[in-house]
Coordinates of N, CA and C in Angstrom, one line a residue:
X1334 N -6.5 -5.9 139.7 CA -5.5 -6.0 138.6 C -4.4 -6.9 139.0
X1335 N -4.1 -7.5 138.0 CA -2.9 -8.5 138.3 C -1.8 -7.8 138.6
X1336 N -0.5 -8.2 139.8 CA 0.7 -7.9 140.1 C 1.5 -8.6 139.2
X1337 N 2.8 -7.7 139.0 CA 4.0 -8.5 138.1 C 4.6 -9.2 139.6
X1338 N 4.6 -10.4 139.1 CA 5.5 -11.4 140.2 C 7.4 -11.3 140.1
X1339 N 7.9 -10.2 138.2 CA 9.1 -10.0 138.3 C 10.2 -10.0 139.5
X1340 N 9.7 -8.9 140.3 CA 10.5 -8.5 141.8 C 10.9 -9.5 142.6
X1341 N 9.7 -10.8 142.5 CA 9.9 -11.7 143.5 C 10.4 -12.9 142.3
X1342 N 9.9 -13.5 141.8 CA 10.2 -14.7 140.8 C 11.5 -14.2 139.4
X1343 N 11.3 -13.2 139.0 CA 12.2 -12.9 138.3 C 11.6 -13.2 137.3
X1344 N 11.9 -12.4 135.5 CA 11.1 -13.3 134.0 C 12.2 -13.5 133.6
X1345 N 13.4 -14.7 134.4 CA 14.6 -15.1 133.7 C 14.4 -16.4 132.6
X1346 N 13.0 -16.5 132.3 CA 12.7 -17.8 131.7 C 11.2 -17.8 131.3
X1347 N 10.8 -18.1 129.9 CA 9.6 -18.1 129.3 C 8.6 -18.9 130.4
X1348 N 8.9 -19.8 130.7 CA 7.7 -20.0 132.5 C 7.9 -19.6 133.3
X1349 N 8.4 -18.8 133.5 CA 8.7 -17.5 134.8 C 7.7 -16.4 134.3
X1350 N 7.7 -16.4 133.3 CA 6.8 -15.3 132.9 C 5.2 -15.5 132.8
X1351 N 5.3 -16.7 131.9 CA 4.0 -17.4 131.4 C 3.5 -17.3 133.2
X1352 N 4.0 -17.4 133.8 CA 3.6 -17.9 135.7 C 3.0 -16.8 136.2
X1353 N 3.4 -15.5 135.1 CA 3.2 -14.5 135.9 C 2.1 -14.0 135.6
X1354 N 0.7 -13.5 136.7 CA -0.4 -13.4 136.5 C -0.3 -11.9 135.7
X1355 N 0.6 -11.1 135.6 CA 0.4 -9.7 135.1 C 1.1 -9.8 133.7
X1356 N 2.0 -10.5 133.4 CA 2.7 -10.7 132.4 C 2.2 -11.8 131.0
X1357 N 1.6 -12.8 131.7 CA 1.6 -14.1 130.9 C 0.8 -13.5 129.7
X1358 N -0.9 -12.7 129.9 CA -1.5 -12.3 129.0 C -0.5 -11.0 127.9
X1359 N 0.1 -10.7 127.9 CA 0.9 -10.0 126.9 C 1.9 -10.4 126.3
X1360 N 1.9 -9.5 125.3 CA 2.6 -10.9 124.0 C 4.4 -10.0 124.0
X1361 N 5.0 -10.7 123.1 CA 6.4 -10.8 122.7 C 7.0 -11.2 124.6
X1362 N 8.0 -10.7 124.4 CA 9.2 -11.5 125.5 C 10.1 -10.4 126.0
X1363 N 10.1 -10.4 126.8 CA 10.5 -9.3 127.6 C 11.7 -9.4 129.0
X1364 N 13.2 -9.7 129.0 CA 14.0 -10.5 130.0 C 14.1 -9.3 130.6
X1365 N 14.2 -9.3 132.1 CA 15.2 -8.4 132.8 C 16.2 -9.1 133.4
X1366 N 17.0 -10.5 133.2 CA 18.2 -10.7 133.1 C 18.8 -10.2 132.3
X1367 N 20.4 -9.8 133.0 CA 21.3 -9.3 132.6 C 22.0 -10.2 132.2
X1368 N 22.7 -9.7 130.9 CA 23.6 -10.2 130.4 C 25.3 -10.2 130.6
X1369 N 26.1 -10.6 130.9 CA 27.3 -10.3 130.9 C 27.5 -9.1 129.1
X1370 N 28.5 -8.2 129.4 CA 28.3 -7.9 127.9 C 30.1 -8.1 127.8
X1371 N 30.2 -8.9 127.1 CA 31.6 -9.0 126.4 C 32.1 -8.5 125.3
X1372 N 33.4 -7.7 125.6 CA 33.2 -7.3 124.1 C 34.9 -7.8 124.0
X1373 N 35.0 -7.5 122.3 CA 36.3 -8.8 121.8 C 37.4 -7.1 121.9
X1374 N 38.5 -7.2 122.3 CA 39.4 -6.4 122.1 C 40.0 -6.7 121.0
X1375 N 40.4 -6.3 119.9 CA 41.4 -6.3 119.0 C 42.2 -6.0 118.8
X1376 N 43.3 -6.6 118.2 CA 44.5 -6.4 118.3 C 45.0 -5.3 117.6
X1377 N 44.3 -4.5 117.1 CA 45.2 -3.8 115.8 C 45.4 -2.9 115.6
X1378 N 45.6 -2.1 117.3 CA 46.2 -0.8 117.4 C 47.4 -1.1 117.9
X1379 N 48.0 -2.2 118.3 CA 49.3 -2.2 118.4 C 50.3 -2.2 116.9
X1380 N 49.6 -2.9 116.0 CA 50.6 -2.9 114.6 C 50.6 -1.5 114.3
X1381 N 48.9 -0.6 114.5 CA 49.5 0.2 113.3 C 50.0 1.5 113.9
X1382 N 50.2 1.2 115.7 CA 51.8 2.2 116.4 C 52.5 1.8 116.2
X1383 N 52.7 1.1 115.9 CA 54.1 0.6 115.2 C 54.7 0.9 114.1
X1384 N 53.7 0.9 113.1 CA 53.7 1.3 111.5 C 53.8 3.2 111.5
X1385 N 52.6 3.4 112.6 CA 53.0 5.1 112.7 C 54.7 5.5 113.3
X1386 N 55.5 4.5 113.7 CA 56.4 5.4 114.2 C 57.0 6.1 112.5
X1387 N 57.7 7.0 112.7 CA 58.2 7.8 111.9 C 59.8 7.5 111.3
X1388 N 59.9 7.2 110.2 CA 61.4 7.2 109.7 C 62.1 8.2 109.5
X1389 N 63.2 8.0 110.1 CA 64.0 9.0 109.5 C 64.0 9.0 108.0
X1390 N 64.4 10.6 107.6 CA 64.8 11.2 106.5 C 65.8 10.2 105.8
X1391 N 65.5 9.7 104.1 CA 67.0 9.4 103.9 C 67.1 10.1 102.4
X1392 N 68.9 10.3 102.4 CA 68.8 11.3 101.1 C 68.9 10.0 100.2
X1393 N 68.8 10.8 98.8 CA 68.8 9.7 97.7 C 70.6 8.9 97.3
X1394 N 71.4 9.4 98.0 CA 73.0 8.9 97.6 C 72.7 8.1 98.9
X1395 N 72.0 7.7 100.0 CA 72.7 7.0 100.4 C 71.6 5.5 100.8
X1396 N 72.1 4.4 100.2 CA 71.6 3.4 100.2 C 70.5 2.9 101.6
X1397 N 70.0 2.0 101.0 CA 69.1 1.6 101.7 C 69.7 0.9 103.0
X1398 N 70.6 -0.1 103.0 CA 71.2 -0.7 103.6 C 71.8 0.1 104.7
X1399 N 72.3 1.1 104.7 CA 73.1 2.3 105.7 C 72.7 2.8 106.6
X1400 N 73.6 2.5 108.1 CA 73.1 3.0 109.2 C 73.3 4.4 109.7
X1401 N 74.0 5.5 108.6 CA 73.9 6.6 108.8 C 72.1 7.2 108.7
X1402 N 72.3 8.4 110.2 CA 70.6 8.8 110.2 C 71.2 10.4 109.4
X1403 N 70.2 11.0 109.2 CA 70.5 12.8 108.6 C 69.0 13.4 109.5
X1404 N 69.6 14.8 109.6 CA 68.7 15.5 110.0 C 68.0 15.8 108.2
X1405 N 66.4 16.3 108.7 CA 66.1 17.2 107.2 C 66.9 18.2 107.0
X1406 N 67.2 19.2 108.0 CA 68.3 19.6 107.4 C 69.4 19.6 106.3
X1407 N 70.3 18.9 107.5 CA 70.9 18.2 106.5 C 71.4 17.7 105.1
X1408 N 69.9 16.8 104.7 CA 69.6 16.7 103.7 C 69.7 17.8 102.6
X1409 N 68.9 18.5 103.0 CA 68.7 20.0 102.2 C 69.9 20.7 101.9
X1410 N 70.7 20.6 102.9 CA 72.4 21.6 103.2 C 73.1 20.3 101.8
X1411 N 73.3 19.4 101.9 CA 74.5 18.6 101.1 C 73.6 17.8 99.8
X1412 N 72.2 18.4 99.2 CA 72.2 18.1 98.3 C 72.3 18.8 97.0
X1413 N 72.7 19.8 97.3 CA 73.5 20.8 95.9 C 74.9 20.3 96.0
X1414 N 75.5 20.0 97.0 CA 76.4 19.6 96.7 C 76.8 18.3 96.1
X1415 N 76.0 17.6 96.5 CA 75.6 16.0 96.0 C 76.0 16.1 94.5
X1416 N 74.6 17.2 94.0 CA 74.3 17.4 92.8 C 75.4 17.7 91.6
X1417 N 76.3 18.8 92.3 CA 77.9 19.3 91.8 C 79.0 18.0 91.9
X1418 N 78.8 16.7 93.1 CA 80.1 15.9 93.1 C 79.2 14.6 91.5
X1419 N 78.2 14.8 91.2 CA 77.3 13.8 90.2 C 77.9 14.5 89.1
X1420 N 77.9 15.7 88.8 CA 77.8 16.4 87.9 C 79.7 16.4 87.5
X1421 N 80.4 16.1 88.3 CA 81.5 16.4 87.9 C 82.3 14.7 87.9
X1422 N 81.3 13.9 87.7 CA 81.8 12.3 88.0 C 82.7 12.1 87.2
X1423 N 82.3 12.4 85.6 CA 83.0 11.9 84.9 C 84.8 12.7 84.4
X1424 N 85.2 13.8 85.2 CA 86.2 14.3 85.2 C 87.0 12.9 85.7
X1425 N 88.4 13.0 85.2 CA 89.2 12.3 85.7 C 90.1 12.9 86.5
X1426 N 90.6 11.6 87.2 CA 91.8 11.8 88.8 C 91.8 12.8 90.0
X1427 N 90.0 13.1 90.2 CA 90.2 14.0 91.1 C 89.8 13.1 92.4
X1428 N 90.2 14.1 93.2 CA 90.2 13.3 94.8 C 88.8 14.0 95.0
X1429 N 88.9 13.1 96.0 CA 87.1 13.0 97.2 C 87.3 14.6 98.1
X1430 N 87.6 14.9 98.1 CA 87.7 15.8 99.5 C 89.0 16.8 98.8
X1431 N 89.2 17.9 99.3 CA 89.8 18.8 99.7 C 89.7 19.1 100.7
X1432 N 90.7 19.0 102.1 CA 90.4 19.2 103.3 C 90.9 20.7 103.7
X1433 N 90.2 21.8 103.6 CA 90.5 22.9 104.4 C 91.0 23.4 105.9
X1434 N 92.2 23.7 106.5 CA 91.9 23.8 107.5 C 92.8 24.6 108.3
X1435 N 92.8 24.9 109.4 CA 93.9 26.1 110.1 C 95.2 25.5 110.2
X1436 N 96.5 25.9 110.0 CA 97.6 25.6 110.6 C 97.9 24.7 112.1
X1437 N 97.0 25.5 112.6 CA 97.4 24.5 114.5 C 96.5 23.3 114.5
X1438 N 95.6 23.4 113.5 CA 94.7 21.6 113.5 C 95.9 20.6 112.5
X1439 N 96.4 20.7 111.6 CA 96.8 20.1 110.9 C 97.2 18.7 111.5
X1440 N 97.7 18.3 113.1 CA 98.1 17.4 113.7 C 96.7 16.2 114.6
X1441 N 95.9 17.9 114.6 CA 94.6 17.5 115.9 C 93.2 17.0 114.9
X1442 N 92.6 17.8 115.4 CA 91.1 17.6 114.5 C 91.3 16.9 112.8
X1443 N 92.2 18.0 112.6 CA 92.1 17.7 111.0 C 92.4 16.6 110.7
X1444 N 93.6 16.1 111.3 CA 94.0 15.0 111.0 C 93.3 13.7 111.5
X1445 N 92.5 14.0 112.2 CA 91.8 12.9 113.0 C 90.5 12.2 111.7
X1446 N 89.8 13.8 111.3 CA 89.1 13.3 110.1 C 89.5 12.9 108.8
X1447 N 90.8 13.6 108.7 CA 91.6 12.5 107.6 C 91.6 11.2 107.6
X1448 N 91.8 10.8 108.4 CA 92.2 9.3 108.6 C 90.9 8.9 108.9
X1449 N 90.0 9.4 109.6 CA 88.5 8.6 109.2 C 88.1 8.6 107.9
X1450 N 88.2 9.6 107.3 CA 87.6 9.6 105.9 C 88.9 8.6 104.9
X1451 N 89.8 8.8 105.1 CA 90.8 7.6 104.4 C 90.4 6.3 104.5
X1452 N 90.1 5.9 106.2 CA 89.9 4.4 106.2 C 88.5 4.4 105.9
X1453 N 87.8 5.3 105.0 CA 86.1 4.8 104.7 C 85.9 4.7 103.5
X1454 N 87.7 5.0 102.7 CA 87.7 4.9 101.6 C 87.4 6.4 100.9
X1455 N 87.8 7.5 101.5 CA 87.8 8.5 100.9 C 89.1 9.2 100.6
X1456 N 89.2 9.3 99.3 CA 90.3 10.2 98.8 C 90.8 11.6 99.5
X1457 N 91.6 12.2 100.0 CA 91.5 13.2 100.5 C 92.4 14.3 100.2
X1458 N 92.6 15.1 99.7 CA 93.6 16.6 100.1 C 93.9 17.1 100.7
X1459 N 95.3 17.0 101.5 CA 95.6 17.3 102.8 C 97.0 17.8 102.9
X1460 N 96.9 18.8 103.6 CA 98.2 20.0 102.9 C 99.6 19.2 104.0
X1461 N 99.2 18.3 105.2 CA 100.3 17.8 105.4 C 101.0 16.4 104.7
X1462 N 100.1 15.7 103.7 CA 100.8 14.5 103.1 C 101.3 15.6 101.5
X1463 N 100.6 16.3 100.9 CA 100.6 16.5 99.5 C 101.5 17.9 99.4
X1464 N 102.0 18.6 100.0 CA 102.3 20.0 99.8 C 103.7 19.0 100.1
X1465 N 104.5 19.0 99.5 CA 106.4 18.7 99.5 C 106.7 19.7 100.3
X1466 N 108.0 19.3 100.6 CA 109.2 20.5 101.1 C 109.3 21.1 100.2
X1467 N 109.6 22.5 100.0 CA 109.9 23.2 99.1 C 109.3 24.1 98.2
X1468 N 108.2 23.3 98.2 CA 107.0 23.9 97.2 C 106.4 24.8 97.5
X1469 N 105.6 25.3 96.2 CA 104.8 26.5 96.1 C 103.1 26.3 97.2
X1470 N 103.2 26.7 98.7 CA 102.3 26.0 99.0 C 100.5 26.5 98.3
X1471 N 100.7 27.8 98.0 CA 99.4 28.8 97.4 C 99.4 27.9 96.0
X1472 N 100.4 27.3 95.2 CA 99.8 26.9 94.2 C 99.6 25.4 94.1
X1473 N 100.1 24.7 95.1 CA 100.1 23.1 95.4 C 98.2 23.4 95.9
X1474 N 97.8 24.5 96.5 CA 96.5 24.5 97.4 C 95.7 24.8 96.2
X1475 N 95.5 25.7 94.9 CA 95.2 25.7 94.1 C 95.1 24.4 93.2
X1476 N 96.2 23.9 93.0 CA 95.7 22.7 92.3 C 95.3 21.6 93.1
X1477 N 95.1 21.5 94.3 CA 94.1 20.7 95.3 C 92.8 20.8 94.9
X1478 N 92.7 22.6 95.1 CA 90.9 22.5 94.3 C 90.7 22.1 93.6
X1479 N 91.4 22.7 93.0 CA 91.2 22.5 91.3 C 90.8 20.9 91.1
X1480 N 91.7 19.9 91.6 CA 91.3 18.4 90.9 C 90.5 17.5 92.5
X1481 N 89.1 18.3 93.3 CA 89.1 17.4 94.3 C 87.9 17.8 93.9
X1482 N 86.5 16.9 94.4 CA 85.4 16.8 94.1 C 84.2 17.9 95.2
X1483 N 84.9 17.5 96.1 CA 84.5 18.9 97.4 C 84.9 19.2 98.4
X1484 N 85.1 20.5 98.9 CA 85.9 20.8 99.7 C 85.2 21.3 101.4
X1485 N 86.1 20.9 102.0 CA 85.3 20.3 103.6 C 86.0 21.5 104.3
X1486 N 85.9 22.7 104.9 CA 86.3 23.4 106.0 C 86.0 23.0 107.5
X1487 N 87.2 23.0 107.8 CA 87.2 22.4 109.3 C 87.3 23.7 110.4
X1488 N 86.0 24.0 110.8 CA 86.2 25.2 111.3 C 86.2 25.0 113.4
X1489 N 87.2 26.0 113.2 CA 87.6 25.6 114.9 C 88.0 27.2 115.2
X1490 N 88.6 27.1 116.9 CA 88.9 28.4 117.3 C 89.8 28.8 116.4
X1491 N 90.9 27.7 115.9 CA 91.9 28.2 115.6 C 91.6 28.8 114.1
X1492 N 90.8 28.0 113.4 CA 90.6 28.4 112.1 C 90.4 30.1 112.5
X1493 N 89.0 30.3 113.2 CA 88.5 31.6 112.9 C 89.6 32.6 113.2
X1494 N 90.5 32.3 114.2 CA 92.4 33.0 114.3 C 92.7 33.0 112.8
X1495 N 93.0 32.4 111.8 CA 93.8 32.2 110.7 C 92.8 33.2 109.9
X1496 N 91.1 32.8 109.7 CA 91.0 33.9 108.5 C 90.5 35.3 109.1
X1497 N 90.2 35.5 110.1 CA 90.4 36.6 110.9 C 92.0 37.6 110.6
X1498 N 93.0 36.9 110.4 CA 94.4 37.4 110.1 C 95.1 36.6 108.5
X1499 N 93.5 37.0 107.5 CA 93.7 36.9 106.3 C 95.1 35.7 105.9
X1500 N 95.1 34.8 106.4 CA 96.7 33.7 106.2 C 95.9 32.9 105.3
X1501 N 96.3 31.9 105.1 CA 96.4 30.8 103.8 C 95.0 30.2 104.4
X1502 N 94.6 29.7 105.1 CA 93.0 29.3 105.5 C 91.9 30.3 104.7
X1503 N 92.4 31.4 104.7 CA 91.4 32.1 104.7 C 91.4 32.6 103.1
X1504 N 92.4 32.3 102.3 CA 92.8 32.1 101.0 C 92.0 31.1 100.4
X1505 N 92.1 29.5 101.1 CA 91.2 28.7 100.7 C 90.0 28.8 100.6
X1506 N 89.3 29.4 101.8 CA 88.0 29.9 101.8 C 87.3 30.3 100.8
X1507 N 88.4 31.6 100.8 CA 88.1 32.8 99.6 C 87.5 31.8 98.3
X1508 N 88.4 30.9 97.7 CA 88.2 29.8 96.7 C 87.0 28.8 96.7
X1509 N 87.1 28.4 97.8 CA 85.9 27.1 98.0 C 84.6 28.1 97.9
X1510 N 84.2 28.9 98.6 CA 83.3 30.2 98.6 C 82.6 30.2 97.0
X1511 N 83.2 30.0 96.3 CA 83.0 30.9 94.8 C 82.3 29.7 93.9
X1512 N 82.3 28.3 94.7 CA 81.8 27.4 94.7 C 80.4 26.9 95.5
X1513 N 79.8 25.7 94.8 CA 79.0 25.1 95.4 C 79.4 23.5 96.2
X1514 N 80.1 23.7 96.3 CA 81.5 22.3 96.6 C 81.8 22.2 98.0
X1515 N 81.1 22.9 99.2 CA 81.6 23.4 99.8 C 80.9 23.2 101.4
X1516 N 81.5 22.0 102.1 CA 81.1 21.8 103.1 C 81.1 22.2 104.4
X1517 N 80.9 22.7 105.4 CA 81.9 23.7 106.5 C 81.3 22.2 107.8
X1518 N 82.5 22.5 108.5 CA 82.1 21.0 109.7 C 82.9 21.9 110.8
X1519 N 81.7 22.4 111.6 CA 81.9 22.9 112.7 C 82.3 22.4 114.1
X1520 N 83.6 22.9 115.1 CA 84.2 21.3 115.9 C 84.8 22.6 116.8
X1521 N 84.0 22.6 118.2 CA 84.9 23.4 119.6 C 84.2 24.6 119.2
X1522 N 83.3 25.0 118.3 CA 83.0 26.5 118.2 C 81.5 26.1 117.8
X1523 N 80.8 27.3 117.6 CA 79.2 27.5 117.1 C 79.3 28.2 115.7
X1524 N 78.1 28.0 114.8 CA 78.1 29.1 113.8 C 78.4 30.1 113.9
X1525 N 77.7 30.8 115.2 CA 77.4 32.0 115.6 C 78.8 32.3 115.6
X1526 N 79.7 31.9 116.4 CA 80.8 32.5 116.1 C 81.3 32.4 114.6
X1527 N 81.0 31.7 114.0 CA 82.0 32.1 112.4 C 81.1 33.2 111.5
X1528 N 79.8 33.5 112.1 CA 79.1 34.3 111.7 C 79.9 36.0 111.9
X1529 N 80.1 35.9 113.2 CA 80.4 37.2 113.4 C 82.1 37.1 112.6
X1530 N 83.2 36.6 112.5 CA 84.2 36.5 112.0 C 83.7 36.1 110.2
X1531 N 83.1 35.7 109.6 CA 83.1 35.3 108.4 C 81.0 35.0 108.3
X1532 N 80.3 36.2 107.8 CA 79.3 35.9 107.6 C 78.9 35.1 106.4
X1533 N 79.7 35.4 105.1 CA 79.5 34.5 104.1 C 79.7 33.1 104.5
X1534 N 80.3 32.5 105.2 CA 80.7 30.9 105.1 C 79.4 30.5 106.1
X1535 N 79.5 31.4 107.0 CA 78.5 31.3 108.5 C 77.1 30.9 107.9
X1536 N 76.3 31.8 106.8 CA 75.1 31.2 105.8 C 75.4 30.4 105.6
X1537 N 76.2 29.4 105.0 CA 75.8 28.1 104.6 C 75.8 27.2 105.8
X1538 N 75.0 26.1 105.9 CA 75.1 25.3 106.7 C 76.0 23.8 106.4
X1539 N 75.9 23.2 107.3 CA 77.0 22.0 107.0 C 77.1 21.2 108.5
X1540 N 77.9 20.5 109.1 CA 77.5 19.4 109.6 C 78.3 20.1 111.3
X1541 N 78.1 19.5 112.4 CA 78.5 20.1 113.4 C 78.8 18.6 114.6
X1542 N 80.4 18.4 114.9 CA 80.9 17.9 115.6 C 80.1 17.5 117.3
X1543 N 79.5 18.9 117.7 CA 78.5 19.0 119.0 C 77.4 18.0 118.7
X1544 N 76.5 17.7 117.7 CA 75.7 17.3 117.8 C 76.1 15.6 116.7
X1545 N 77.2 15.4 116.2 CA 77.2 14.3 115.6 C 79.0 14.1 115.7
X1546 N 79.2 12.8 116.0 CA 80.1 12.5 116.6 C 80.9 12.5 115.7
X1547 N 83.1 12.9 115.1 CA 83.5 13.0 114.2 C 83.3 11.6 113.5
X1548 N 83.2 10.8 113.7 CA 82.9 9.0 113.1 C 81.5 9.6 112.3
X1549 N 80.9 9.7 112.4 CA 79.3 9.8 111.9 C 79.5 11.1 110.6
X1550 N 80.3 12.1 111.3 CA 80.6 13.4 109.8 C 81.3 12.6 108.7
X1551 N 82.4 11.7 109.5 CA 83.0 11.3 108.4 C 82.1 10.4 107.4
X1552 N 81.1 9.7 107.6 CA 80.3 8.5 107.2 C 79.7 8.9 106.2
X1553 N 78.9 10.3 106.6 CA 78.1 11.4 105.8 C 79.1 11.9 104.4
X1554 N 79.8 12.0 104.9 CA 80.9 13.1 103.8 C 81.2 11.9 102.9
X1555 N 81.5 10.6 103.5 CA 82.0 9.3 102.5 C 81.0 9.3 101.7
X1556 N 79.6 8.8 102.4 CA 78.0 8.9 101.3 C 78.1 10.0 100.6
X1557 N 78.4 11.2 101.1 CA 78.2 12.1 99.9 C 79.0 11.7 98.6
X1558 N 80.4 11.8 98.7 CA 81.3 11.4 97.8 C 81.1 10.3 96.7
X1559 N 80.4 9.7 97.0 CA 80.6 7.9 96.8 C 79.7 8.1 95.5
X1560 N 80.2 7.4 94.8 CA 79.9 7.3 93.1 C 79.7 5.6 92.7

């Protein structure tokens, strides 16, 4: 019986084979050269990691253009309120903001976001420009609410001092509370603490100094506002 000459000659070629006394008599074609096997990589898992990265959340008040980010949160916390500053657009001469806040901030914190939210173009209520010498300050604070679109509590150590000892903060509260207008911006403290001093305010959620810098609350609070 004929030997395949494969081992020694190799069937890298139709007369390599034909040559071969074991091979030649049998039909079709048969290589044991190898082939390099190439294969094409494509490109097209790089675009669509790219396209999978994830966008941030954006609410519907604030434009496309805007480099403010929101948590979902967030979102969820200041769109009733959104809803109430839409809802009350067409009232006339009321201000952007009512700013709530303790007596010993009025110079520090509070004032700090006043003037950011001023220079972003937000109207503000602020018991050290608007309350006169002399005046009724319980009813000057009343008609603050009364004509401002929403009202911002600035909650710090010192605040939870003031409504802990029932004083004019805690007056405000009482008022903004009875509303949906009502943003609390937490700065030096945690919920948890305004929870155990004031559970009603402590449920709602709202924006927190720790985790967003006061430039960025203020940005947020301007988008909210903005009509």
């Amino acid at each position: 019986m004929a030997r395949c000459t494969a081992p020694v000659n190799g069937h890298r070629s139709a007369s390599a084979r034909a040559n071969c006394p074991a091979c030649s008599s049998r039909g079709g074609y048969s290589s044991y050269s190898s082939y390099p096997s190439s294969y094409s990589s494509y490109g097209g898992s790089s675009s669509s990691s790219s396209s999978s990265r994830s966008s941030s959340p954006r609410p519907s008040w604030s434009s496309s253009g805007s480099s403010v980010v929101y948590t979902s949160t967030e979102i969820r916390t200041l769109t009733p309120v959104r809803k109430n500053v839409e809802r009350r657009a067409s009232k006339p001469d009321l201000r952007d903001v009512f700013l709530c806040h303790a007596w010993d901030d009025r110079k520090g914190v509070a004032k700090d976001l006043h003037d950011l939210l001023e220079g972003k173009g937000v109207s503000v209520w602020f018991s050290e420009k608007d309350v006169l010498l002399g005046s009724n300050l319980m009813r000057e604070i009343d008609k603050g609410l009364a004509k401002s679109r929403i009202g911002i509590v600035m909650v710090t150590p010192s605040f939870l001092k003031r409504i802990e000892g029932e004083g004019v903060a805690d007056k405000e509260l009482s008022a903004l509370l009875s509303t949906d207008l009502l943003v609390p911006i937490v700065h030096d403290t945690t919920y948890e603490d305004l929870r155990d001093v004031s559970p009603l305010l402590g449920s709602r959620s709202g924006l927190d100094t720790a985790e967003d810098a006061l430039d960025n609350v203020a940005a947020k609070l301007a988008e909210l506002v903005a009509l």
